[in-house]
C-alpha cells in the first residue's frame, strides 16, 4: 500500500474495439442515439427533447431539418425532425420508451459509427456521477436498450454493467 491506497500487481488489459465495416445506416448514428435516448418515436411525429443547443446543432449538422416546437416556458425544449418518420418505422424503432432498442445494423457498424451512436445516447440520457470521472451512467426504462448499450460499450473495448432501480 502506498499512502493508504491498494496497489495491484496484476491487471487484465481491456480489449481493442471489435472491427466491423462501415454500415449503410438509414439514420445517422448520432441522431439515432439522440432519438433512442430522448425521442418520442411511437406517435405520428418524431421529436426529441434536450436543453443542450449543441445536441440540436449536431443533429442539424448531420443534414436533418430540426424544428423547434412550442413548449411551456418551464418545460425542456422540444424539437421535431422533418422527413424522418418513415425511416423510424422502417427500422422498427417506432415503439414506446420501455420497448426501445438499438437496431442490429447500428451495433454492427464501424467503430466511428458506434462511437457517434454512443455519443448521441450519452449526450441525451447519460451522466457522470463518479468523483474521479472514470465512470459514466446511462439511464433508460427499457431493459433491451440497457442491454444494447452494454453490448455497444463492450464492442468498443469498454466495460459495462446493468443495475436496476425500482421507483
mmCIF file of N, CA and C in Angstrom, residues 1 4 7 31-32 39 46 48 111 127 129-130 133 136 145 147 156 163:
data_model
loop_
_atom_site.group_PDB
_atom_site.id
_atom_site.type_symbol
_atom_site.label_atom_id
_atom_site.label_comp_id
_atom_site.label_asym_id
_atom_site.label_seq_id
_atom_site.Cartn_x
_atom_site.Cartn_y
_atom_site.Cartn_z
ATOM 1 N N UNK A 1 0.827 -1.198 0.000
ATOM 2 C CA UNK A 1 0.000 0.000 0.000
ATOM 3 C C UNK A 1 0.863 1.250 0.000
ATOM 4 N N UNK A 4 -1.965 4.594 1.805
ATOM 5 C CA UNK A 4 -3.280 4.091 2.168
ATOM 6 C C UNK A 4 -4.104 3.550 1.008
ATOM 7 N N UNK A 7 -2.465 -1.139 -4.107
ATOM 8 C CA UNK A 7 -1.737 -1.228 -5.369
ATOM 9 C C UNK A 7 -1.830 -2.674 -5.836
ATOM 10 N N UNK A 31 -27.684 10.981 -34.453
ATOM 11 C CA UNK A 31 -29.112 11.309 -34.404
ATOM 12 C C UNK A 31 -29.917 10.123 -33.886
ATOM 13 N N UNK A 32 -29.566 8.917 -34.310
ATOM 14 C CA UNK A 32 -30.265 7.723 -33.808
ATOM 15 C C UNK A 32 -30.088 7.614 -32.300
ATOM 16 N N UNK A 39 -36.077 10.584 -27.489
ATOM 17 C CA UNK A 39 -37.022 10.787 -28.579
ATOM 18 C C UNK A 39 -38.395 10.237 -28.288
ATOM 19 N N UNK A 46 -41.914 12.596 -35.046
ATOM 20 C CA UNK A 46 -40.665 12.205 -34.405
ATOM 21 C C UNK A 46 -40.078 13.442 -33.757
ATOM 22 N N UNK A 48 -37.602 15.022 -30.211
ATOM 23 C CA UNK A 48 -36.694 14.756 -29.099
ATOM 24 C C UNK A 48 -36.628 16.000 -28.226
ATOM 25 N N UNK A 111 -16.404 1.387 -36.095
ATOM 26 C CA UNK A 111 -16.060 1.964 -34.789
ATOM 27 C C UNK A 111 -16.536 3.412 -34.716
ATOM 28 N N UNK A 127 -24.773 10.316 -17.905
ATOM 29 C CA UNK A 127 -24.310 11.160 -16.813
ATOM 30 C C UNK A 127 -23.036 10.615 -16.212
ATOM 31 N N UNK A 129 -21.479 10.351 -12.604
ATOM 32 C CA UNK A 129 -21.705 10.549 -11.174
ATOM 33 C C UNK A 129 -20.477 10.212 -10.341
ATOM 34 N N UNK A 130 -19.387 9.775 -11.000
ATOM 35 C CA UNK A 130 -18.190 9.452 -10.229
ATOM 36 C C UNK A 130 -17.401 10.731 -9.962
ATOM 37 N N UNK A 133 -14.270 10.885 -12.463
ATOM 38 C CA UNK A 133 -14.511 10.929 -13.896
ATOM 39 C C UNK A 133 -14.185 9.641 -14.634
ATOM 40 N N UNK A 136 -19.220 6.376 -16.135
ATOM 41 C CA UNK A 136 -20.384 7.117 -16.604
ATOM 42 C C UNK A 136 -21.600 6.225 -16.454
ATOM 43 N N UNK A 145 -32.899 -1.817 -24.296
ATOM 44 C CA UNK A 145 -31.965 -0.732 -24.613
ATOM 45 C C UNK A 145 -30.771 -0.758 -23.656
ATOM 46 N N UNK A 147 -29.464 -3.385 -22.271
ATOM 47 C CA UNK A 147 -28.632 -4.492 -22.732
ATOM 48 C C UNK A 147 -27.871 -4.117 -24.006
ATOM 49 N N UNK A 156 -16.834 -1.624 -28.109
ATOM 50 C CA UNK A 156 -15.849 -0.560 -28.296
ATOM 51 C C UNK A 156 -14.648 -0.707 -27.357
ATOM 52 N N UNK A 163 -27.440 -2.083 -13.825
ATOM 53 C CA UNK A 163 -28.020 -2.001 -12.480
ATOM 54 C C UNK A 163 -29.448 -1.504 -12.637
#
